[in-house]
């Protein structure tokens, strides 16, 4: 091989083994130009958003309505009365002995006409129970002193409310007569009323009843003996009529 050929081969080998210039690297590998940049130099806008999981409806947070704490005042809480609407029903008024007496007279009128008045009997039992839970004004111990009459009146009123027949109702009304009349007289609630006593020996529990002033209307025998009475005395007098 000639000397010229050997020199040509040596020059070619030297060219192949020479390192690439920085300029060539920069143009062929653009990413290497930014290799010296730190990771913190990346912009947030260049980052892809991370998808958020979809929570079930029961776990999703609902925004709270704004509360005007200034209107409530320091430490104040809304009261039940303030939150009640304008149509809220007023609290029930406890029944009085006058309510029990009105129901008693309604039962009396029904029995004198040979009828049952279950609604009035129920009102009587409820009103009597409520009215004897609180002593009348001016005598805080009245019902304590009359505990036996209170218990007997309540038991008879309850039996009256459970009555299904005229005979049952009249028997319970007879048991109610004496103790209830004592309560009415002691409380001074008998204005305009009379205390009657049936003249028949088989009248229940002595046959005492209260009614409005006027001709006797016997609740124990009804229309069969409506006028049967040994006499009347205004309520407020403990003695029997003569």
GROMACS .gro file of N, CA, C and O in nm, residues 77-198:
model
  488
   77UNK      N    1  -7.798   3.271   7.279
   77UNK     CA    2  -7.848   3.160   7.199
   77UNK      C    3  -7.995   3.186   7.170
   77UNK      O    4  -8.068   3.236   7.256
   78UNK      N    5  -8.043   3.154   7.050
   78UNK     CA    6  -8.186   3.176   7.021
   78UNK      C    7  -8.271   3.088   7.109
   78UNK      O    8  -8.243   2.971   7.129
   79UNK      N    9  -8.376   3.144   7.165
   79UNK     CA   10  -8.465   3.070   7.254
   79UNK      C   11  -8.576   3.004   7.176
   79UNK      O   12  -8.607   3.042   7.063
   80UNK      N   13  -8.637   2.902   7.237
   80UNK     CA   14  -8.748   2.832   7.172
   80UNK      C   15  -8.865   2.925   7.150
   80UNK      O   16  -8.938   2.916   7.053
   81UNK      N   17  -8.886   3.021   7.244
   81UNK     CA   18  -8.997   3.115   7.230
   81UNK      C   19  -8.975   3.207   7.112
   81UNK      O   20  -9.067   3.235   7.035
   82UNK      N   21  -8.850   3.252   7.095
   82UNK     CA   22  -8.821   3.344   6.986
   82UNK      C   23  -8.836   3.276   6.851
   82UNK      O   24  -8.871   3.339   6.752
   83UNK      N   25  -8.805   3.145   6.842
   83UNK     CA   26  -8.812   3.075   6.714
   83UNK      C   27  -8.952   3.029   6.679
   83UNK      O   28  -8.977   2.985   6.569
   84UNK      N   29  -9.043   3.037   6.775
   84UNK     CA   30  -9.180   2.993   6.747
   84UNK      C   31  -9.246   3.090   6.652
   84UNK      O   32  -9.228   3.211   6.661
   85UNK      N   33  -9.323   3.038   6.560
   85UNK     CA   34  -9.389   3.122   6.463
   85UNK      C   35  -9.507   3.195   6.525
   85UNK      O   36  -9.550   3.168   6.637
   86UNK      N   37  -9.564   3.291   6.451
   86UNK     CA   38  -9.676   3.369   6.504
   86UNK      C   39  -9.800   3.285   6.528
   86UNK      O   40  -9.888   3.325   6.604
   87UNK      N   41  -9.810   3.168   6.463
   87UNK     CA   42  -9.929   3.083   6.479
   87UNK      C   43  -9.909   2.974   6.583
   87UNK      O   44  -9.990   2.883   6.594
   88UNK      N   45  -9.798   2.979   6.661
   88UNK     CA   46  -9.772   2.877   6.762
   88UNK      C   47  -9.881   2.881   6.869
   88UNK      O   48  -9.924   2.988   6.914
   89UNK      N   49  -9.928   2.761   6.909
   89UNK     CA   50 -10.036   2.753   7.007
   89UNK      C   51  -9.984   2.792   7.145
   89UNK      O   52  -9.872   2.756   7.183
   90UNK      N   53 -10.062   2.868   7.223
   90UNK     CA   54 -10.019   2.904   7.358
   90UNK      C   55 -10.019   2.781   7.447
   90UNK      O   56 -10.087   2.682   7.419
   91UNK      N   57  -9.941   2.783   7.555
   91UNK     CA   58  -9.941   2.669   7.646
   91UNK      C   59 -10.078   2.647   7.706
   91UNK      O   60 -10.153   2.741   7.732
   92UNK      N   61 -10.112   2.518   7.726
   92UNK     CA   62 -10.245   2.485   7.779
   92UNK      C   63 -10.257   2.534   7.923
   92UNK      O   64 -10.164   2.528   8.002
   93UNK      N   65 -10.377   2.584   7.957
   93UNK     CA   66 -10.405   2.630   8.092
   93UNK      C   67 -10.455   2.513   8.175
   93UNK      O   68 -10.546   2.441   8.132
   94UNK      N   69 -10.397   2.490   8.292
   94UNK     CA   70 -10.443   2.378   8.375
   94UNK      C   71 -10.592   2.394   8.410
   94UNK      O   72 -10.642   2.504   8.431
   95UNK      N   73 -10.660   2.282   8.414
   95UNK     CA   74 -10.803   2.283   8.446
   95UNK      C   75 -10.823   2.321   8.592
   95UNK      O   76 -10.737   2.297   8.678
   96UNK      N   77 -10.936   2.380   8.622
   96UNK     CA   78 -10.971   2.420   8.758
   96UNK      C   79 -11.088   2.336   8.806
   96UNK      O   80 -11.148   2.260   8.729
   97UNK      N   81 -11.121   2.353   8.934
   97UNK     CA   82 -11.236   2.280   8.987
   97UNK      C   83 -11.365   2.326   8.918
   97UNK      O   84 -11.459   2.247   8.904
   98UNK      N   85 -11.368   2.452   8.871
   98UNK     CA   86 -11.485   2.499   8.797
   98UNK      C   87 -11.502   2.420   8.667
   98UNK      O   88 -11.616   2.391   8.626
   99UNK      N   89 -11.390   2.383   8.601
   99UNK     CA   90 -11.400   2.301   8.480
   99UNK      C   91 -11.453   2.162   8.513
   99UNK      O   92 -11.533   2.106   8.437
  100UNK      N   93 -11.408   2.106   8.624
  100UNK     CA   94 -11.459   1.975   8.665
  100UNK      C   95 -11.608   1.984   8.697
  100UNK      O   96 -11.685   1.892   8.665
  101UNK      N   97 -11.649   2.094   8.760
  101UNK     CA   98 -11.791   2.111   8.794
  101UNK      C   99 -11.877   2.124   8.669
  101UNK      O  100 -11.987   2.067   8.663
  102UNK      N  101 -11.829   2.195   8.569
  102UNK     CA  102 -11.905   2.206   8.444
  102UNK      C  103 -11.925   2.068   8.380
  102UNK      O  104 -12.035   2.037   8.330
  103UNK      N  105 -11.819   1.986   8.380
  103UNK     CA  106 -11.832   1.851   8.324
  103UNK      C  107 -11.926   1.766   8.408
  103UNK      O  108 -12.005   1.687   8.354
  104UNK      N  109 -11.920   1.780   8.540
  104UNK     CA  110 -12.010   1.706   8.630
  104UNK      C  111 -12.156   1.739   8.597
  104UNK      O  112 -12.241   1.649   8.589
  105UNK      N  113 -12.185   1.867   8.578
  105UNK     CA  114 -12.323   1.907   8.551
  105UNK      C  115 -12.369   1.856   8.414
  105UNK      O  116 -12.488   1.823   8.397
  106UNK      N  117 -12.278   1.847   8.318
  106UNK     CA  118 -12.314   1.792   8.188
  106UNK      C  119 -12.348   1.644   8.200
  106UNK      O  120 -12.443   1.594   8.137
  107UNK      N  121 -12.272   1.570   8.281
  107UNK     CA  122 -12.302   1.428   8.305
  107UNK      C  123 -12.436   1.415   8.375
  107UNK      O  124 -12.518   1.328   8.341
  108UNK      N  125 -12.462   1.501   8.475
  108UNK     CA  126 -12.590   1.498   8.546
  108UNK      C  127 -12.708   1.516   8.451
  108UNK      O  128 -12.807   1.441   8.455
  109UNK      N  129 -12.698   1.616   8.361
  109UNK     CA  130 -12.808   1.643   8.269
  109UNK      C  131 -12.832   1.524   8.177
  109UNK      O  132 -12.949   1.491   8.145
  110UNK      N  133 -12.724   1.459   8.132
  110UNK     CA  134 -12.739   1.344   8.044
  110UNK      C  135 -12.806   1.227   8.117
  110UNK      O  136 -12.898   1.164   8.063
  111UNK      N  137 -12.764   1.196   8.238
  111UNK     CA  138 -12.824   1.085   8.313
  111UNK      C  139 -12.970   1.113   8.347
  111UNK      O  140 -13.053   1.020   8.345
  112UNK      N  141 -13.003   1.237   8.379
  112UNK     CA  142 -13.143   1.271   8.407
  112UNK      C  143 -13.229   1.251   8.283
  112UNK      O  144 -13.351   1.226   8.295
  113UNK      N  145 -13.169   1.258   8.164
  113UNK     CA  146 -13.242   1.235   8.039
  113UNK      C  147 -13.222   1.094   7.987
  113UNK      O  148 -13.252   1.066   7.870
  114UNK      N  149 -13.171   1.004   8.073
  114UNK     CA  150 -13.148   0.864   8.037
  114UNK      C  151 -13.047   0.850   7.923
  114UNK      O  152 -13.061   0.766   7.834
  115UNK      N  153 -12.940   0.930   7.928
  115UNK     CA  154 -12.836   0.924   7.825
  115UNK      C  155 -12.699   0.912   7.890
  115UNK      O  156 -12.680   0.948   8.007
  116UNK      N  157 -12.604   0.862   7.811
  116UNK     CA  158 -12.463   0.862   7.850
  116UNK      C  159 -12.393   0.978   7.779
  116UNK      O  160 -12.422   1.005   7.662
  117UNK      N  161 -12.301   1.043   7.849
  117UNK     CA  162 -12.218   1.147   7.788
  117UNK      C  163 -12.073   1.112   7.819
  117UNK      O  164 -12.014   1.160   7.916
  118UNK      N  165 -12.016   1.025   7.735
  118UNK     CA  166 -11.881   0.976   7.760
  118UNK      C  167 -11.778   1.088   7.752
  118UNK      O  168 -11.680   1.089   7.827
  119UNK      N  169 -11.800   1.185   7.662
  119UNK     CA  170 -11.704   1.294   7.648
  119UNK      C  171 -11.698   1.379   7.775
  119UNK      O  172 -11.590   1.414   7.824
  120UNK      N  173 -11.817   1.409   7.830
  120UNK     CA  174 -11.821   1.488   7.953
  120UNK      C  175 -11.762   1.411   8.069
  120UNK      O  176 -11.693   1.468   8.155
  121UNK      N  177 -11.785   1.280   8.074
  121UNK     CA  178 -11.727   1.198   8.180
  121UNK      C  179 -11.575   1.199   8.173
  121UNK      O  180 -11.506   1.206   8.276
  122UNK      N  181 -11.520   1.192   8.052
  122UNK     CA  182 -11.375   1.198   8.036
  122UNK      C  183 -11.319   1.333   8.078
  122UNK      O  184 -11.214   1.341   8.143
  123UNK      N  185 -11.387   1.441   8.042
  123UNK     CA  186 -11.343   1.575   8.083
  123UNK      C  187 -11.346   1.590   8.234
  123UNK      O  188 -11.257   1.652   8.294
  124UNK      N  189 -11.447   1.532   8.296
  124UNK     CA  190 -11.460   1.540   8.441
  124UNK      C  191 -11.340   1.475   8.510
  124UNK      O  192 -11.281   1.532   8.601
  125UNK      N  193 -11.304   1.355   8.467
  125UNK     CA  194 -11.192   1.284   8.530
  125UNK      C  195 -11.061   1.362   8.513
  125UNK      O  196 -10.982   1.376   8.607
  126UNK      N  197 -11.038   1.414   8.391
  126UNK     CA  198 -10.914   1.488   8.364
  126UNK      C  199 -10.909   1.618   8.442
  126UNK      O  200 -10.807   1.653   8.503
  127UNK      N  201 -11.019   1.693   8.440
  127UNK     CA  202 -11.021   1.823   8.508
  127UNK      C  203 -11.010   1.806   8.659
  127UNK      O  204 -10.945   1.886   8.727
  128UNK      N  205 -11.072   1.703   8.714
  128UNK     CA  206 -11.065   1.680   8.857
  128UNK      C  207 -10.922   1.647   8.899
  128UNK      O  208 -10.872   1.697   9.002
  129UNK      N  209 -10.854   1.566   8.819
  129UNK     CA  210 -10.715   1.531   8.852
  129UNK      C  211 -10.626   1.655   8.848
  129UNK      O  212 -10.544   1.677   8.938
  130UNK      N  213 -10.639   1.735   8.744
  130UNK     CA  214 -10.554   1.854   8.731
  130UNK      C  215 -10.585   1.957   8.840
  130UNK      O  216 -10.492   2.017   8.897
  131UNK      N  217 -10.711   1.979   8.868
  131UNK     CA  218 -10.748   2.084   8.962
  131UNK      C  219 -10.707   2.053   9.105
  131UNK      O  220 -10.680   2.145   9.183
  132UNK      N  221 -10.699   1.926   9.141
  132UNK     CA  222 -10.660   1.891   9.278
  132UNK      C  223 -10.509   1.874   9.293
  132UNK      O  224 -10.461   1.840   9.402
  133UNK      N  225 -10.432   1.896   9.185
  133UNK     CA  226 -10.286   1.893   9.197
  133UNK      C  227 -10.231   2.025   9.250
  133UNK      O  228 -10.119   2.031   9.299
  134UNK      N  229 -10.310   2.132   9.239
  134UNK     CA  230 -10.269   2.264   9.287
  134UNK      C  231 -10.375   2.318   9.381
  134UNK      O  232 -10.494   2.322   9.346
  135UNK      N  233 -10.332   2.359   9.499
  135UNK     CA  234 -10.426   2.408   9.599
  135UNK      C  235 -10.485   2.542   9.554
  135UNK      O  236 -10.419   2.621   9.486
  136UNK      N  237 -10.610   2.570   9.589
  136UNK     CA  238 -10.669   2.699   9.554
  136UNK      C  239 -10.600   2.813   9.627
  136UNK      O  240 -10.536   2.794   9.731
  137UNK      N  241 -10.611   2.932   9.571
  137UNK     CA  242 -10.547   3.049   9.631
  137UNK      C  243 -10.605   3.073   9.770
  137UNK      O  244 -10.726   3.064   9.793
  138UNK      N  245 -10.516   3.102   9.863
  138UNK     CA  246 -10.559   3.133   9.999
  138UNK      C  247 -10.561   3.016  10.093
  138UNK      O  248 -10.580   3.035  10.214
  139UNK      N  249 -10.546   2.893  10.041
  139UNK     CA  250 -10.546   2.775  10.129
  139UNK      C  251 -10.457   2.669  10.066
  139UNK      O  252 -10.503   2.582   9.992
  140UNK      N  253 -10.327   2.675  10.098
  140UNK     CA  254 -10.230   2.587  10.036
  140UNK      C  255 -10.245   2.442  10.077
  140UNK      O  256 -10.189   2.353  10.012
  141UNK      N  257 -10.319   2.415  10.184
  141UNK     CA  258 -10.328   2.278  10.236
  141UNK      C  259 -10.471   2.221  10.227
  141UNK      O  260 -10.500   2.120  10.290
  142UNK      N  261 -10.556   2.287  10.150
  142UNK     CA  262 -10.696   2.241  10.143
  142UNK      C  263 -10.706   2.098  10.096
  142UNK      O  264 -10.771   2.014  10.159
  143UNK      N  265 -10.640   2.065   9.982
  143UNK     CA  266 -10.653   1.930   9.927
  143UNK      C  267 -10.579   1.828  10.014
  143UNK      O  268 -10.617   1.711  10.015
  144UNK      N  269 -10.477   1.872  10.088
  144UNK     CA  270 -10.411   1.779  10.181
  144UNK      C  271 -10.506   1.740  10.293
  144UNK      O  272 -10.511   1.623  10.333
  145UNK      N  273 -10.579   1.837  10.343
  145UNK     CA  274 -10.675   1.807  10.451
  145UNK      C  275 -10.789   1.720  10.401
  145UNK      O  276 -10.850   1.647  10.479
  146UNK      N  277 -10.821   1.731  10.273
  146UNK     CA  278 -10.933   1.657  10.215
  146UNK      C  279 -10.883   1.543  10.126
  146UNK      O  280 -10.948   1.509  10.027
  147UNK      N  281 -10.770   1.485  10.163
  147UNK     CA  282 -10.709   1.382  10.078
  147UNK      C  283 -10.803   1.265  10.054
  147UNK      O  284 -10.806   1.209   9.943
  148UNK      N  285 -10.881   1.226  10.153
  148UNK     CA  286 -10.973   1.113  10.135
  148UNK      C  287 -11.082   1.146  10.034
  148UNK      O  288 -11.116   1.063   9.948
  149UNK      N  289 -11.138   1.267  10.044
  149UNK     CA  290 -11.242   1.307   9.949
  149UNK      C  291 -11.185   1.322   9.808
  149UNK      O  292 -11.251   1.289   9.709
  150UNK      N  293 -11.062   1.372   9.799
  150UNK     CA  294 -10.999   1.386   9.668
  150UNK      C  295 -10.980   1.249   9.605
  150UNK      O  296 -11.013   1.227   9.487
  151UNK      N  297 -10.928   1.153   9.682
  151UNK     CA  298 -10.903   1.019   9.628
  151UNK      C  299 -11.034   0.950   9.589
  151UNK      O  300 -11.043   0.886   9.483
  152UNK      N  301 -11.138   0.963   9.674
  152UNK     CA  302 -11.266   0.899   9.644
  152UNK      C  303 -11.331   0.961   9.521
  152UNK      O  304 -11.388   0.890   9.437
  153UNK      N  305 -11.321   1.094   9.508
  153UNK     CA  306 -11.380   1.161   9.391
  153UNK      C  307 -11.309   1.120   9.263
  153UNK      O  308 -11.374   1.094   9.160
  154UNK      N  309 -11.177   1.111   9.269
  154UNK     CA  310 -11.103   1.073   9.149
  154UNK      C  311 -11.132   0.930   9.107
  154UNK      O  312 -11.149   0.901   8.988
  155UNK      N  313 -11.140   0.839   9.204
  155UNK     CA  314 -11.170   0.700   9.173
  155UNK      C  315 -11.308   0.686   9.110
  155UNK      O  316 -11.327   0.612   9.012
  156UNK      N  317 -11.405   0.759   9.163
  156UNK     CA  318 -11.541   0.753   9.108
  156UNK      C  319 -11.547   0.816   8.969
  156UNK      O  320 -11.616   0.764   8.879
  157UNK      N  321 -11.473   0.927   8.949
  157UNK     CA  322 -11.473   0.991   8.818
  157UNK      C  323 -11.408   0.901   8.713
  157UNK      O  324 -11.454   0.895   8.599
  158UNK      N  325 -11.303   0.831   8.752
  158UNK     CA  326 -11.239   0.738   8.658
  158UNK      C  327 -11.334   0.624   8.622
  158UNK      O  328 -11.342   0.583   8.505
  159UNK      N  329 -11.406   0.572   8.721
  159UNK     CA  330 -11.504   0.465   8.695
  159UNK      C  331 -11.616   0.516   8.605
  159UNK      O  332 -11.664   0.444   8.516
  160UNK      N  333 -11.656   0.640   8.626
  160UNK     CA  334 -11.760   0.701   8.542
  160UNK      C  335 -11.713   0.709   8.397
  160UNK      O  336 -11.789   0.682   8.304
  161UNK      N  337 -11.587   0.746   8.378
  161UNK     CA  338 -11.534   0.756   8.243
  161UNK      C  339 -11.525   0.621   8.172
  161UNK      O  340 -11.527   0.616   8.049
  162UNK      N  341 -11.517   0.512   8.248
  162UNK     CA  342 -11.509   0.378   8.187
  162UNK      C  343 -11.647   0.313   8.169
  162UNK      O  344 -11.657   0.205   8.112
  163UNK      N  345 -11.751   0.377   8.215
  163UNK     CA  346 -11.886   0.317   8.213
  163UNK      C  347 -11.934   0.296   8.070
  163UNK      O  348 -11.915   0.381   7.982
  164UNK      N  349 -11.999   0.181   8.049
  164UNK     CA  350 -12.052   0.146   7.918
  164UNK      C  351 -12.204   0.145   7.914
  164UNK      O  352 -12.263   0.147   7.805
  165UNK      N  353 -12.268   0.141   8.030
  165UNK     CA  354 -12.415   0.136   8.036
  165UNK      C  355 -12.465   0.243   8.133
  165UNK      O  356 -12.390   0.298   8.214
  166UNK      N  357 -12.595   0.270   8.125
  166UNK     CA  358 -12.656   0.366   8.216
  166UNK      C  359 -12.643   0.321   8.361
  166UNK      O  360 -12.617   0.403   8.450
  167UNK      N  361 -12.663   0.192   8.386
  167UNK     CA  362 -12.654   0.143   8.523
  167UNK      C  363 -12.513   0.164   8.579
  167UNK      O  364 -12.497   0.206   8.695
  168UNK      N  365 -12.411   0.135   8.500
  168UNK     CA  366 -12.273   0.156   8.545
  168UNK      C  367 -12.247   0.304   8.570
  168UNK      O  368 -12.183   0.341   8.670
  169UNK      N  369 -12.293   0.390   8.480
  169UNK     CA  370 -12.269   0.533   8.495
  169UNK      C  371 -12.341   0.587   8.618
  169UNK      O  372 -12.285   0.670   8.691
  170UNK      N  373 -12.463   0.543   8.642
  170UNK     CA  374 -12.537   0.593   8.758
  170UNK      C  375 -12.475   0.545   8.889
  170UNK      O  376 -12.471   0.619   8.987
  171UNK      N  377 -12.424   0.423   8.891
  171UNK     CA  378 -12.358   0.374   9.012
  171UNK      C  379 -12.231   0.455   9.040
  171UNK      O  380 -12.205   0.494   9.155
  172UNK      N  381 -12.152   0.484   8.937
  172UNK     CA  382 -12.030   0.563   8.955
  172UNK      C  383 -12.064   0.708   8.992
  172UNK      O  384 -11.996   0.768   9.077
  173UNK      N  385 -12.170   0.763   8.934
  173UNK     CA  386 -12.211   0.899   8.966
  173UNK      C  387 -12.256   0.908   9.112
  173UNK      O  388 -12.233   1.009   9.179
  174UNK      N  389 -12.319   0.801   9.161
  174UNK     CA  390 -12.359   0.799   9.301
  174UNK      C  391 -12.238   0.795   9.394
  174UNK      O  392 -12.238   0.860   9.499
  175UNK      N  393 -12.135   0.720   9.359
  175UNK     CA  394 -12.014   0.717   9.439
  175UNK      C  395 -11.944   0.854   9.439
  175UNK      O  396 -11.877   0.892   9.536
  176UNK      N  397 -11.961   0.929   9.331
  176UNK     CA  398 -11.899   1.060   9.319
  176UNK      C  399 -11.972   1.166   9.400
  176UNK      O  400 -11.909   1.262   9.446
  177UNK      N  401 -12.101   1.148   9.421
  177UNK     CA  402 -12.185   1.254   9.476
  177UNK      C  403 -12.136   1.317   9.606
  177UNK      O  404 -12.112   1.437   9.613
  178UNK      N  405 -12.119   1.237   9.713
  178UNK     CA  406 -12.084   1.292   9.844
  178UNK      C  407 -11.943   1.352   9.847
  178UNK      O  408 -11.927   1.468   9.889
  179UNK      N  409 -11.838   1.280   9.807
  179UNK     CA  410 -11.705   1.341   9.815
  179UNK      C  411 -11.688   1.461   9.722
  179UNK      O  412 -11.622   1.560   9.759
  180UNK      N  413 -11.747   1.458   9.604
  180UNK     CA  414 -11.732   1.571   9.513
  180UNK      C  415 -11.807   1.693   9.567
  180UNK      O  416 -11.757   1.806   9.558
  181UNK      N  417 -11.925   1.672   9.625
  181UNK     CA  418 -11.998   1.784   9.685
  181UNK      C  419 -11.916   1.846   9.797
  181UNK      O  420 -11.915   1.969   9.814
  182UNK      N  421 -11.844   1.765   9.873
  182UNK     CA  422 -11.760   1.817   9.980
  182UNK      C  423 -11.648   1.905   9.925
  182UNK      O  424 -11.616   2.010   9.981
  183UNK      N  425 -11.586   1.863   9.813
  183UNK     CA  426 -11.481   1.943   9.752
  183UNK      C  427 -11.535   2.076   9.702
  183UNK      O  428 -11.472   2.182   9.721
  184UNK      N  429 -11.651   2.073   9.636
  184UNK     CA  430 -11.710   2.195   9.582
  184UNK      C  431 -11.745   2.291   9.695
  184UNK      O  432 -11.719   2.412   9.688
  185UNK      N  433 -11.804   2.237   9.802
  185UNK     CA  434 -11.842   2.322   9.914
  185UNK      C  435 -11.719   2.383   9.982
  185UNK      O  436 -11.717   2.501  10.016
  186UNK      N  437 -11.614   2.301  10.002
  186UNK     CA  438 -11.494   2.350  10.070
  186UNK      C  439 -11.423   2.456   9.988
  186UNK      O  440 -11.364   2.550  10.044
  187UNK      N  441 -11.427   2.445   9.857
  187UNK     CA  442 -11.360   2.541   9.769
  187UNK      C  443 -11.446   2.663   9.743
  187UNK      O  444 -11.399   2.760   9.680
  188UNK      N  445 -11.572   2.663   9.788
  188UNK     CA  446 -11.661   2.775   9.765
  188UNK      C  447 -11.696   2.794   9.619
  188UNK      O  448 -11.712   2.907   9.572
  189UNK      N  449 -11.708   2.684   9.544
  189UNK     CA  450 -11.732   2.691   9.399
  189UNK      C  451 -11.876   2.659   9.362
  189UNK      O  452 -11.905   2.633   9.245
  190UNK      N  453 -11.966   2.660   9.462
  190UNK     CA  454 -12.101   2.613   9.433
  190UNK      C  455 -12.207   2.720   9.418
  190UNK      O  456 -12.325   2.692   9.440
  191UNK      N  457 -12.169   2.841   9.381
  191UNK     CA  458 -12.269   2.947   9.364
  191UNK      C  459 -12.374   2.907   9.261
  191UNK      O  460 -12.340   2.864   9.150
  192UNK      N  461 -12.501   2.923   9.298
  192UNK     CA  462 -12.610   2.892   9.206
  192UNK      C  463 -12.644   2.745   9.198
  192UNK      O  464 -12.727   2.705   9.115
  193UNK      N  465 -12.582   2.661   9.282
  193UNK     CA  466 -12.608   2.517   9.279
  193UNK      C  467 -12.685   2.474   9.403
  193UNK      O  468 -12.683   2.540   9.507
  194UNK      N  469 -12.753   2.361   9.388
  194UNK     CA  470 -12.826   2.299   9.499
  194UNK      C  471 -12.780   2.156   9.517
  194UNK      O  472 -12.744   2.089   9.421
  195UNK      N  473 -12.785   2.113   9.644
  195UNK     CA  474 -12.750   1.975   9.678
  195UNK      C  475 -12.880   1.901   9.706
  195UNK      O  476 -12.957   1.938   9.794
  196UNK      N  477 -12.902   1.793   9.629
  196UNK     CA  478 -13.023   1.713   9.643
  196UNK      C  479 -12.990   1.576   9.700
  196UNK      O  480 -12.877   1.527   9.686
  197UNK      N  481 -13.091   1.513   9.759
  197UNK     CA  482 -13.078   1.374   9.806
  197UNK      C  483 -13.200   1.297   9.758
  197UNK      O  484 -13.314   1.339   9.782
  198UNK      N  485 -13.175   1.187   9.691
  198UNK     CA  486 -13.285   1.105   9.638
  198UNK      C  487 -13.364   1.043   9.754
  198UNK      O  488 -13.307   1.002   9.855
   0.00000   0.00000   0.00000
